Structure formats: structure tokens, C-alpha cells
N, CA, C and O atoms as CSV, one atom per row, in Angstrom:
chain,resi,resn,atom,element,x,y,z
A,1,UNK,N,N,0.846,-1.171,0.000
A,1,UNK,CA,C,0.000,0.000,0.000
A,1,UNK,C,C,0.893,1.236,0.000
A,1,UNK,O,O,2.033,1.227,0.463
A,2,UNK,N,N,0.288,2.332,-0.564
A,2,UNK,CA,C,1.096,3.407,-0.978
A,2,UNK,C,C,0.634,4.476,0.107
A,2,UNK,O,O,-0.573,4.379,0.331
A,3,UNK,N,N,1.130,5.248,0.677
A,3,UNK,CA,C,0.828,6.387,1.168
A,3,UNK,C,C,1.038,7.621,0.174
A,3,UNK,O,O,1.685,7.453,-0.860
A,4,UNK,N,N,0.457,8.926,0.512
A,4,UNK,CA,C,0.679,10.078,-0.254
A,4,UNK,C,C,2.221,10.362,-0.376
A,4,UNK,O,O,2.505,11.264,-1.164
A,5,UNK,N,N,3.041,9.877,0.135
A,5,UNK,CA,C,4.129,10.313,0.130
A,5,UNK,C,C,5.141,9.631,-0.930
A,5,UNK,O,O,6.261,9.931,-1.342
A,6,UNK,N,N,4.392,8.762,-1.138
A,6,UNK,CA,C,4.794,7.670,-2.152
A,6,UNK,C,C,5.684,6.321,-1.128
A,6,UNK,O,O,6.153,5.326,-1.683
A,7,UNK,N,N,5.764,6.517,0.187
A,7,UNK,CA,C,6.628,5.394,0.359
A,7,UNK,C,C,5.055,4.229,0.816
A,7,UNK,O,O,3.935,4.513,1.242
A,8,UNK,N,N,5.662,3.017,0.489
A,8,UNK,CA,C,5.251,1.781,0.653
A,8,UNK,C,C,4.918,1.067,1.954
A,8,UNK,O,O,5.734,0.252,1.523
A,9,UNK,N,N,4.622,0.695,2.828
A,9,UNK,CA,C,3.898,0.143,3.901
A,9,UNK,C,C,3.587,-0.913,3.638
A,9,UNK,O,O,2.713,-1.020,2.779
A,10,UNK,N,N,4.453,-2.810,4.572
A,10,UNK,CA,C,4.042,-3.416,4.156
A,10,UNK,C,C,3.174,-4.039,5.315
A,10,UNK,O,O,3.827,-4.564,6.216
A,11,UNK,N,N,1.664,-4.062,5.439
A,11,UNK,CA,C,1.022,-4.410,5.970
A,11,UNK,C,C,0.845,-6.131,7.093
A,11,UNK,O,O,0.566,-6.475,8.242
A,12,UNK,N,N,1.224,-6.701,5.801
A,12,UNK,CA,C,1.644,-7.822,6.456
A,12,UNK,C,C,2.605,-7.560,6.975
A,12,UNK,O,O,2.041,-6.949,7.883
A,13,UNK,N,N,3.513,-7.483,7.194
A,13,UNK,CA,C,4.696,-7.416,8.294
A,13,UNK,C,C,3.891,-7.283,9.707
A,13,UNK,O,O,2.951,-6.512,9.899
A,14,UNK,N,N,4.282,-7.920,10.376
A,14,UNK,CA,C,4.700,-7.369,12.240
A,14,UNK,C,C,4.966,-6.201,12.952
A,14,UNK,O,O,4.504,-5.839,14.035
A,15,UNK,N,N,5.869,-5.583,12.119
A,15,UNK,CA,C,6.479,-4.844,12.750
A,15,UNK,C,C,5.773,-3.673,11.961
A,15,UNK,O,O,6.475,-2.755,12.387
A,16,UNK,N,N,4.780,-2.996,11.019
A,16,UNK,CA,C,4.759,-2.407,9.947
A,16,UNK,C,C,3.536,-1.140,11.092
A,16,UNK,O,O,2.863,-1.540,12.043
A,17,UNK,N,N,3.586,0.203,10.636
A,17,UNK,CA,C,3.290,0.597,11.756
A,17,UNK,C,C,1.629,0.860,11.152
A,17,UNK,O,O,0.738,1.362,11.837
A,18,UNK,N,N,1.507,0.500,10.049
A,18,UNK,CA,C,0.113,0.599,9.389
A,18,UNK,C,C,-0.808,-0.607,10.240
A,18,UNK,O,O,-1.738,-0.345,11.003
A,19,UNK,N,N,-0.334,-1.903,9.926
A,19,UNK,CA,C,-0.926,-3.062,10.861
A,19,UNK,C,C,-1.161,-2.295,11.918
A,19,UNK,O,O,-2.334,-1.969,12.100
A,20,UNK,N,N,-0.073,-1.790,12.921
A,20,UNK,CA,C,-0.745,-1.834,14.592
A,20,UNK,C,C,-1.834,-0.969,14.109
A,20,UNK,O,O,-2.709,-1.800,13.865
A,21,UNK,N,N,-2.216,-0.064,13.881
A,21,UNK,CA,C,-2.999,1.135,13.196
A,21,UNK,C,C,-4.830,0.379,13.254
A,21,UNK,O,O,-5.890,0.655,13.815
A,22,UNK,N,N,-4.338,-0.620,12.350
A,22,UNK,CA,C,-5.652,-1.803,11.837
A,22,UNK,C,C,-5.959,-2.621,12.923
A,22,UNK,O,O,-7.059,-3.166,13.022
A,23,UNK,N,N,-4.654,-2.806,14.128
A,23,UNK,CA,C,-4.791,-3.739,15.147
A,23,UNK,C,C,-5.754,-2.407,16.405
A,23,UNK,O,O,-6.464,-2.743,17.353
A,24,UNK,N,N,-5.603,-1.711,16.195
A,24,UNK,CA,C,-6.147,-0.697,17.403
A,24,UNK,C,C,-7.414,-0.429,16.849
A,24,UNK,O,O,-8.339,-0.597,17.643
A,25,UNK,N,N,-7.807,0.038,15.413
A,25,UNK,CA,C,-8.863,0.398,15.162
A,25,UNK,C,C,-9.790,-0.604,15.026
A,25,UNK,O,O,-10.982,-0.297,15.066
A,26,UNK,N,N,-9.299,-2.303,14.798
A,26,UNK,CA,C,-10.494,-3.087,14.854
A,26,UNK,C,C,-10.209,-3.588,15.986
A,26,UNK,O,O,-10.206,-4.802,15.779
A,27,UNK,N,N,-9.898,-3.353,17.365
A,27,UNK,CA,C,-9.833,-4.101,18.356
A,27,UNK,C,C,-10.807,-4.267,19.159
A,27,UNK,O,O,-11.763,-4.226,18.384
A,28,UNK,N,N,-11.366,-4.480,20.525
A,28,UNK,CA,C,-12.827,-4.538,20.724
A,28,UNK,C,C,-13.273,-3.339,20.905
A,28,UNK,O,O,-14.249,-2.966,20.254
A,29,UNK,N,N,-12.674,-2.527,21.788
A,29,UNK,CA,C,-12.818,-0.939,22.211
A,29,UNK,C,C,-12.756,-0.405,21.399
A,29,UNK,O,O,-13.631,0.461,21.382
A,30,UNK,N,N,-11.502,-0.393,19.715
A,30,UNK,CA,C,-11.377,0.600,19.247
A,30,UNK,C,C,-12.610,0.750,18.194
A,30,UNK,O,O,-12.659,1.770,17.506
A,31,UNK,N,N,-13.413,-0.063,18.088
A,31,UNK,CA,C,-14.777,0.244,16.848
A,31,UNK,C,C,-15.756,1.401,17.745
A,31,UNK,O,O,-16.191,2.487,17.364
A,32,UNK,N,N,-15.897,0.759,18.980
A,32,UNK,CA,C,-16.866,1.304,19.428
A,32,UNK,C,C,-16.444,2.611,19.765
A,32,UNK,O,O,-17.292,3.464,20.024
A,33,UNK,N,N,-15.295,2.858,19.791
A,33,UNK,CA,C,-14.654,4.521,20.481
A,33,UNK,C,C,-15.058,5.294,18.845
A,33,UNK,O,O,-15.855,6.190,18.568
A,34,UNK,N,N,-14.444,4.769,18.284
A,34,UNK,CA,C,-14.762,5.489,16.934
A,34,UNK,C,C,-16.620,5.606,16.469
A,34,UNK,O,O,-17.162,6.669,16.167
A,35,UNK,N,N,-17.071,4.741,16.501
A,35,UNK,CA,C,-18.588,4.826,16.520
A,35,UNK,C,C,-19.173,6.199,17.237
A,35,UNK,O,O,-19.683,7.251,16.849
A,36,UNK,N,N,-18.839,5.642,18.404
A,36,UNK,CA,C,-19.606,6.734,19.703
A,36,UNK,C,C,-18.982,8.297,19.439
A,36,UNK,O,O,-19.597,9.260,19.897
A,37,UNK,N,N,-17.360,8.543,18.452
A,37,UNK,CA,C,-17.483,9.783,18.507
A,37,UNK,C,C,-17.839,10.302,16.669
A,37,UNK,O,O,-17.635,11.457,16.294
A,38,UNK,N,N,-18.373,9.217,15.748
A,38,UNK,CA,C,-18.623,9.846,14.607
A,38,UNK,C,C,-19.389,11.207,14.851
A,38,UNK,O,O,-18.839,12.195,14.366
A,39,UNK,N,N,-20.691,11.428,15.596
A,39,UNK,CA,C,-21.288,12.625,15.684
A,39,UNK,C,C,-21.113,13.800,16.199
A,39,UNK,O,O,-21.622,14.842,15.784
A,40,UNK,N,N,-20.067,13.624,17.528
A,40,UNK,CA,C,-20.262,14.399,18.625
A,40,UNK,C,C,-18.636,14.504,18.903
A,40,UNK,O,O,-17.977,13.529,18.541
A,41,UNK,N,N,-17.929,15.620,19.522
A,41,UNK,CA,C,-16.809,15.445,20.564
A,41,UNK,C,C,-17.364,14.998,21.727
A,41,UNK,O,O,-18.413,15.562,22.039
A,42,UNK,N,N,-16.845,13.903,22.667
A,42,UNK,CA,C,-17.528,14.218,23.826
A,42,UNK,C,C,-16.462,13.850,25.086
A,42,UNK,O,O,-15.377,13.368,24.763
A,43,UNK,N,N,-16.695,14.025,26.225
A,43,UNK,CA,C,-15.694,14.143,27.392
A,43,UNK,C,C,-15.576,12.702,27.660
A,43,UNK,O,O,-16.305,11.780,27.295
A,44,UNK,N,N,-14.594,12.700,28.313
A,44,UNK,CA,C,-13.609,11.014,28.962
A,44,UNK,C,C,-15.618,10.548,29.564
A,44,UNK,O,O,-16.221,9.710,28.893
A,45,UNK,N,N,-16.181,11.077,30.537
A,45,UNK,CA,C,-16.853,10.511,31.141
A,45,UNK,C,C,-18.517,10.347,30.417
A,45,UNK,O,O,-19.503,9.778,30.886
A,46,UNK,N,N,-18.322,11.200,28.910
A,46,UNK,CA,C,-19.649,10.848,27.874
A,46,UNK,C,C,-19.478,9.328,27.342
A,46,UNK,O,O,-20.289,8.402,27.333
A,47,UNK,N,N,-17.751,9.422,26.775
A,47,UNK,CA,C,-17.934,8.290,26.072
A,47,UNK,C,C,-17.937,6.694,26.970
A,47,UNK,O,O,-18.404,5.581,26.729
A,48,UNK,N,N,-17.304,7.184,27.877
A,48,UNK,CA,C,-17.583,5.820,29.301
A,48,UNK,C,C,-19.368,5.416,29.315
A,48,UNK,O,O,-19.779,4.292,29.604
A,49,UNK,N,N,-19.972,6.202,29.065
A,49,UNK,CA,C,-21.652,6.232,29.512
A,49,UNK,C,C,-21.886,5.601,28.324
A,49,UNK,O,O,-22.414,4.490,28.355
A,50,UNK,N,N,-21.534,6.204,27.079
A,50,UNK,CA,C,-21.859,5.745,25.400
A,50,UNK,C,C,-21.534,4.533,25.370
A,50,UNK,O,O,-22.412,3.758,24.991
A,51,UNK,N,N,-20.187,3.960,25.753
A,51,UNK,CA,C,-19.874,2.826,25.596
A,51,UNK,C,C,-20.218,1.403,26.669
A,51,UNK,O,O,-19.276,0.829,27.215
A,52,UNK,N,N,-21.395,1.025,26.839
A,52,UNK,CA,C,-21.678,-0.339,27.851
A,52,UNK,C,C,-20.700,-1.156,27.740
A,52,UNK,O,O,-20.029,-1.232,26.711
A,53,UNK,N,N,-20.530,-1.754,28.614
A,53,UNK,CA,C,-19.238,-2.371,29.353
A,53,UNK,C,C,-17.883,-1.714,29.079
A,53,UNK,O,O,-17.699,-1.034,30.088
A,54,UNK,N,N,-17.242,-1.611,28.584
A,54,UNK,CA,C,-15.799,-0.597,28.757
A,54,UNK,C,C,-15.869,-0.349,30.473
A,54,UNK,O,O,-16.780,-0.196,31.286
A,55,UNK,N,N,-14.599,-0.395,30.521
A,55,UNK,CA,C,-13.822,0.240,31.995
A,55,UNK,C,C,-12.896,1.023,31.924
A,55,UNK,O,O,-11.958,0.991,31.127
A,56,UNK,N,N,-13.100,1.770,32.748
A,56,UNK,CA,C,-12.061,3.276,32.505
A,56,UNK,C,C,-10.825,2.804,32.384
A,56,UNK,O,O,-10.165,3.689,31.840
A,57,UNK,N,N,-10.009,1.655,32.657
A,57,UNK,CA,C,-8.857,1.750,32.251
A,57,UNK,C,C,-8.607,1.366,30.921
A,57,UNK,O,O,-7.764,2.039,30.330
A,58,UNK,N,N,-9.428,-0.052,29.986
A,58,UNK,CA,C,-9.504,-0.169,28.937
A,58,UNK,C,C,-10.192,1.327,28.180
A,58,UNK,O,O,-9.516,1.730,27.234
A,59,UNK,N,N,-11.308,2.066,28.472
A,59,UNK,CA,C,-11.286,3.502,27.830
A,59,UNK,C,C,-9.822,4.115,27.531
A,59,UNK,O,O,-9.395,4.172,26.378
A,60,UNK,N,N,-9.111,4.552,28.597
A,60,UNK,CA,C,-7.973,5.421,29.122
A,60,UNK,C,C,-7.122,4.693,27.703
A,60,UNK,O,O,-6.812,5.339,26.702
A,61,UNK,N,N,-6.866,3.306,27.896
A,61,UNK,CA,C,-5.655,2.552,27.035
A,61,UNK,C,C,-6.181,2.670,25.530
A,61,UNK,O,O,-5.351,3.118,24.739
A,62,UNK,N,N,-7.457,2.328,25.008
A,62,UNK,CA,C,-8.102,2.668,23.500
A,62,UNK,C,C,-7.654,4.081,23.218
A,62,UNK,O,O,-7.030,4.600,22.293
A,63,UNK,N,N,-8.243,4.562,24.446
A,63,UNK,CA,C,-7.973,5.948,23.656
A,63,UNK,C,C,-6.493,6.662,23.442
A,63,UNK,O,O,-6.207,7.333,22.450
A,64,UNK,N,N,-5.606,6.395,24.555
A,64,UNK,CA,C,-3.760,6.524,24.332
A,64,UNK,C,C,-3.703,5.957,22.872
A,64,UNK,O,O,-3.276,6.742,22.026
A,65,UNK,N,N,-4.039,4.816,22.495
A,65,UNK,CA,C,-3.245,4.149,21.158
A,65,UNK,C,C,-4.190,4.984,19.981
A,65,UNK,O,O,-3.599,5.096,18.907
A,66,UNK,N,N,-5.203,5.425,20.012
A,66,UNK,CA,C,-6.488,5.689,18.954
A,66,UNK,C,C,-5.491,7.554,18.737
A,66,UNK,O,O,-5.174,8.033,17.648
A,67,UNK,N,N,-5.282,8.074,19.840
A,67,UNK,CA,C,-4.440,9.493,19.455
A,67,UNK,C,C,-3.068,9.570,19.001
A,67,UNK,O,O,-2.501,10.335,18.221
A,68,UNK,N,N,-2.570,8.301,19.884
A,68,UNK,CA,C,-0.974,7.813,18.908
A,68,UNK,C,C,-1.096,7.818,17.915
A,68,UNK,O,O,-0.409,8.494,17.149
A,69,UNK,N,N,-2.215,6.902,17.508
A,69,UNK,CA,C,-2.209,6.418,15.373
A,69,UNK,C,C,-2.579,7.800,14.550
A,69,UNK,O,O,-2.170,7.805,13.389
A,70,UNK,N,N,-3.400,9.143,15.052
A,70,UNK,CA,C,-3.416,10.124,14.729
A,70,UNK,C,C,-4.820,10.322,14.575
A,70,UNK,O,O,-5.236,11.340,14.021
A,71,UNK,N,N,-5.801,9.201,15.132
A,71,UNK,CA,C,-7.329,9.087,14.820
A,71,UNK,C,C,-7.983,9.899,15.517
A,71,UNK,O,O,-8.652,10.850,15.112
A,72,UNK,N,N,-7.785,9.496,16.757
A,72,UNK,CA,C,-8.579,10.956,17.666
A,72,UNK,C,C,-7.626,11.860,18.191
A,72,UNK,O,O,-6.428,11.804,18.469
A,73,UNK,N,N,-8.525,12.713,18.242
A,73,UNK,CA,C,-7.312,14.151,19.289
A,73,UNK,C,C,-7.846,13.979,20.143
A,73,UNK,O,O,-8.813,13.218,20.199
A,74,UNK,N,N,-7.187,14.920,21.505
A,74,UNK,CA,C,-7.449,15.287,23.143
A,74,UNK,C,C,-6.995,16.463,23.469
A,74,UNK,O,O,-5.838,16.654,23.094
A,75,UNK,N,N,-7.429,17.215,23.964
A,75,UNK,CA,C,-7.719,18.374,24.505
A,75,UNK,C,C,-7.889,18.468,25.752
A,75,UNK,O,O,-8.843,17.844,26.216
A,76,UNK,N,N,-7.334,18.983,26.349
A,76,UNK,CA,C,-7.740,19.120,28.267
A,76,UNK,C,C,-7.699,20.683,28.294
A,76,UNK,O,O,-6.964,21.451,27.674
A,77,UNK,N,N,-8.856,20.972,29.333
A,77,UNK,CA,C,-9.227,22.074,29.639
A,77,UNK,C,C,-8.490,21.743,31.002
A,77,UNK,O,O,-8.639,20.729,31.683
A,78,UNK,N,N,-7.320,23.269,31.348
A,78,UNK,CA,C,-7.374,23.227,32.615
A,78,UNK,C,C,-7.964,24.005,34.035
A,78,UNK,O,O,-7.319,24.841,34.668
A,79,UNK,N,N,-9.198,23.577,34.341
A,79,UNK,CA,C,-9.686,23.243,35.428
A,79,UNK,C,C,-9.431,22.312,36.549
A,79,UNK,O,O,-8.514,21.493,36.618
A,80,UNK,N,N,-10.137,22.488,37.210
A,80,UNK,CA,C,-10.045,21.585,38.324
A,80,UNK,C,C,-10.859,20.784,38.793
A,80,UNK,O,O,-11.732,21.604,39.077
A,81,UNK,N,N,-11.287,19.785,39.117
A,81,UNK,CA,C,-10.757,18.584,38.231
A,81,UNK,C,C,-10.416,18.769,36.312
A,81,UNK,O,O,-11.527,18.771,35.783
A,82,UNK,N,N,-9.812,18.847,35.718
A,82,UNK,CA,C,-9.331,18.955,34.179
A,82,UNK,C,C,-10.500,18.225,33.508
A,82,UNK,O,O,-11.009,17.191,33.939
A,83,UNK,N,N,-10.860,18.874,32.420
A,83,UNK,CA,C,-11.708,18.142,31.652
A,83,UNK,C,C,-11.090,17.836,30.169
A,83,UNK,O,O,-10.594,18.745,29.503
A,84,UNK,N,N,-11.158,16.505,29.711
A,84,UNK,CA,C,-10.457,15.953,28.502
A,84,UNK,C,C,-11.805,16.028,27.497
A,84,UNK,O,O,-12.898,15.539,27.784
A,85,UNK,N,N,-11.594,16.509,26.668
A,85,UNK,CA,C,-12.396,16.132,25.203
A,85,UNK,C,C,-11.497,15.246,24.094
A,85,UNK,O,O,-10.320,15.247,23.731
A,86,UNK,N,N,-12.713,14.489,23.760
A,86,UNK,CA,C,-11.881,13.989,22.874
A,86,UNK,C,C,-12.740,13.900,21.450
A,86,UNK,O,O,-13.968,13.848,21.528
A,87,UNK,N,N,-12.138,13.885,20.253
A,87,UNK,CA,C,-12.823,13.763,19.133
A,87,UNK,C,C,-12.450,13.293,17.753
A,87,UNK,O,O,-11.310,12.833,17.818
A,88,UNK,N,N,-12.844,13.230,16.758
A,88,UNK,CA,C,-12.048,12.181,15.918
A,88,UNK,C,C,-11.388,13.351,14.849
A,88,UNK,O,O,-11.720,14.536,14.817
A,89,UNK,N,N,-10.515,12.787,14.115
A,89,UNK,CA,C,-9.329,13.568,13.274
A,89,UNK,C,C,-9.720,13.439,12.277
A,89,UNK,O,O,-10.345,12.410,12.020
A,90,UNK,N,N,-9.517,14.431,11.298
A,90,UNK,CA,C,-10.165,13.896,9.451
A,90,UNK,C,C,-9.304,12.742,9.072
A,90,UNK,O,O,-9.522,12.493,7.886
A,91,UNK,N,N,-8.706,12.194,9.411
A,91,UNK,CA,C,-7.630,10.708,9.614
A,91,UNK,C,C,-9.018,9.794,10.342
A,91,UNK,O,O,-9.492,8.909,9.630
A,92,UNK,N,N,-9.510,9.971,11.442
A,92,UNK,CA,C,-10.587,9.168,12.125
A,92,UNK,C,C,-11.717,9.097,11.733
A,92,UNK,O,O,-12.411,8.099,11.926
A,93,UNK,N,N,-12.085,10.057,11.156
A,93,UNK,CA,C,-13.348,10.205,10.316
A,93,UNK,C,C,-13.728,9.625,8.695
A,93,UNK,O,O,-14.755,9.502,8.027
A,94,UNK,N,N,-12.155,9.338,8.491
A,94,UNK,CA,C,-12.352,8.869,7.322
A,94,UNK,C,C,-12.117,7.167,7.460
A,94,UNK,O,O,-12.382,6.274,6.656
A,95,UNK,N,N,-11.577,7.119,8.665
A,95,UNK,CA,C,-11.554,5.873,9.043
A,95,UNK,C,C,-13.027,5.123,9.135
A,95,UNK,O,O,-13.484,4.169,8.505
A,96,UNK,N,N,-13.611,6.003,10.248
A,96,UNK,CA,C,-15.233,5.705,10.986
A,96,UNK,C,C,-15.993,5.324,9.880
A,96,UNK,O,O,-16.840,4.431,9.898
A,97,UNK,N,N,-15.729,5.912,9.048
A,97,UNK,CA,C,-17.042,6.176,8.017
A,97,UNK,C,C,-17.226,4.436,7.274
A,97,UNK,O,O,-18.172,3.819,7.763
A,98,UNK,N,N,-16.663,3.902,6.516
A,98,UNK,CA,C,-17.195,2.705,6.660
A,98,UNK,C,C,-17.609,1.687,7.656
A,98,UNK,O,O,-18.613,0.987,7.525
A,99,UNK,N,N,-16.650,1.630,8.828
A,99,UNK,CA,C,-17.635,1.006,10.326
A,99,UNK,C,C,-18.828,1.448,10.172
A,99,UNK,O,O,-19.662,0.546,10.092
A,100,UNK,N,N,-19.338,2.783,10.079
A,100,UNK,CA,C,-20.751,3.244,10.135
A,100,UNK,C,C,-21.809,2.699,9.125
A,100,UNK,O,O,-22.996,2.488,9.370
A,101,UNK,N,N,-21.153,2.511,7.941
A,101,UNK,CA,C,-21.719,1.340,7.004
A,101,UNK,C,C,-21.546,-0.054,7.502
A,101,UNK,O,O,-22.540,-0.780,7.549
A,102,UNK,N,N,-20.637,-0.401,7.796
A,102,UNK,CA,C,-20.781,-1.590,7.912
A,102,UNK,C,C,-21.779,-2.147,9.303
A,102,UNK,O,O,-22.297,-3.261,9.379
A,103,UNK,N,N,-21.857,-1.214,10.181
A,103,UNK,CA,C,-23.132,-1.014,11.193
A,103,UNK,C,C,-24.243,-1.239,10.743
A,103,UNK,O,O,-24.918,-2.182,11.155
A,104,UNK,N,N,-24.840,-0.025,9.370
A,104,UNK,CA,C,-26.033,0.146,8.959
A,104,UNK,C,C,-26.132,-0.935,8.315
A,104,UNK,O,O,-27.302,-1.175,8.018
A,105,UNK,N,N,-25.035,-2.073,7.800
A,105,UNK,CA,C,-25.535,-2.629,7.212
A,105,UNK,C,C,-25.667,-4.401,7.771
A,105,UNK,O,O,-25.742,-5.399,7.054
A,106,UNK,N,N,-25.661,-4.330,9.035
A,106,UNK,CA,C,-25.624,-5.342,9.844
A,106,UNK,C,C,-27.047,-5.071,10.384
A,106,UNK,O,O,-27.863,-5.962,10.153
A,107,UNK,N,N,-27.545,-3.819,11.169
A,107,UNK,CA,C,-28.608,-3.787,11.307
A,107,UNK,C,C,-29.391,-3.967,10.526
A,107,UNK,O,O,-30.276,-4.632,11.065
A,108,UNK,N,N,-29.695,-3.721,9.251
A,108,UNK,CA,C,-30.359,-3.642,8.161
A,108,UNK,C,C,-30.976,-5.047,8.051
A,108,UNK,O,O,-32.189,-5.222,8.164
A,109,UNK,N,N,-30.120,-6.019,7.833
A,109,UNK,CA,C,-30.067,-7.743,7.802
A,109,UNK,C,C,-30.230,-8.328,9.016
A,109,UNK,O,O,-29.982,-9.528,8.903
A,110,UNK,N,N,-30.605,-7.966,10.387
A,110,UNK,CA,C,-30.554,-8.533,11.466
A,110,UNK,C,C,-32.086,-9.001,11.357
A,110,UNK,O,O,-32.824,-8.447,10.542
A,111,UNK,N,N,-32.509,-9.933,12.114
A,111,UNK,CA,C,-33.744,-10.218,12.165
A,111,UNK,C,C,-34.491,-9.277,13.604
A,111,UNK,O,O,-33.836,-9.354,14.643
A,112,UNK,N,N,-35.600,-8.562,13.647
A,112,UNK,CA,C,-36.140,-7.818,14.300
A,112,UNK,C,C,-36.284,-8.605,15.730
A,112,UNK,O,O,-36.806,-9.717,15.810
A,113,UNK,N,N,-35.778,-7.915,16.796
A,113,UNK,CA,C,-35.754,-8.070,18.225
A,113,UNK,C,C,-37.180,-8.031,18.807
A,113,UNK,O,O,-37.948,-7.076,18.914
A,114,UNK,N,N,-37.377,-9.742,19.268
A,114,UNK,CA,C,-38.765,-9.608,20.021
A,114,UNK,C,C,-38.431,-8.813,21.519
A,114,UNK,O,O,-37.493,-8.829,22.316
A,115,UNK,N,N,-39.675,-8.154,21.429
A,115,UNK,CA,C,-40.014,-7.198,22.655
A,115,UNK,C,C,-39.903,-7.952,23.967
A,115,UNK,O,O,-40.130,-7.377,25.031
């Protein structure tokens, strides 16, 4: 695979820094972090609420590797207690955007949930 820069990335490799990239964004946390912020920025303690089951330390760790790869940003307001926003990067957004299809299109085909 080519990047804009023209150098090459070989995916398969191990060591290749595109893989970890693919390893964070499809990992269990990292779909749903990206999901929950396609619409909205929202604070450390929105997306904890957005996301059922997650635990703040698996949150805390998705989200360290999801701003490493360049997908989401963070922002801290300093206050007291500090408030973190976090939100996705035109890098994350262009990521999200098929998960969000591939969502709509799982629901779409699901068989309807008895009440």
C-alpha cells in the first residue's frame, strides 16, 4: 500500500506501523470509540456512559493508542478537576465512516428483536 508520500507500507509485516494502526482500530474498544465519537466530541466521562461495558482503564488505554495512530485528538481544559475532550481527526473520520456502514448494514439484515 502506498501512502501520499509515495513510500510503501508493508502491511503484512509485524512490525509495519500501518498493521498496529488496523490492530487498534479493529480491536474490541477501538470500533466502538470510533462509533460513539462519529457525531459528537464528547468528554472522557460521555464516552464511558456511550460505551456499555468498557472500563475506565480499557477507555484510558483505547484511547492513548487511537491518538498515537493520529485518529482521535485530546484536549484538556485546565480546570479543576481537568476536563479531557476527545474527538475524531479527518484521519478518524475517514476511518469511521465505513464502520458506520458496515453497522447500517448489519442492522439492516438482522432479524427484528422480540419485545
Amino acid at each position: 500500500m502506498e501512502t501520499g508520500t509515495g513510500k510503501a507500507y508493508e502491511v503484512f509485516h509485524t512490525d509495519c506501523p500501518a498493521r498496529d494502526a488496523v490492530d487498534h482500530v479493529t480491536s474490541r474498544w477501538g470500533v466502538w470509540v470510533l462509533i460513539s465519537l462519529r457525531s459528537n466530541d464528547l468528554r472522557f466521562f460521555e464516552l464511558r456512559e456511550s460505551i456499555r461495558g468498557i472500563s475506565e482503564k480499557m477507555l484510558a488505554q483505547t484511547l492513548r493508542t487511537l491518538v498515537q495512530d493520529g485518529l482521535v485528538w485530546r484536549e484538556v481544559q485546565p480546570t479543576t478537576p481537568p476536563q479531557v475532550t476527545y474527538g475524531l481527526t479527518e484521519f478518524g473520520r475517514d476511518v469511521g465512516e465505513p464502520l458506520k456502514e458496515l453497522f447500517d448494514r448489519i442492522t439492516r439484515w438482522m432479524p427484528p428483536r422480540d419485545a
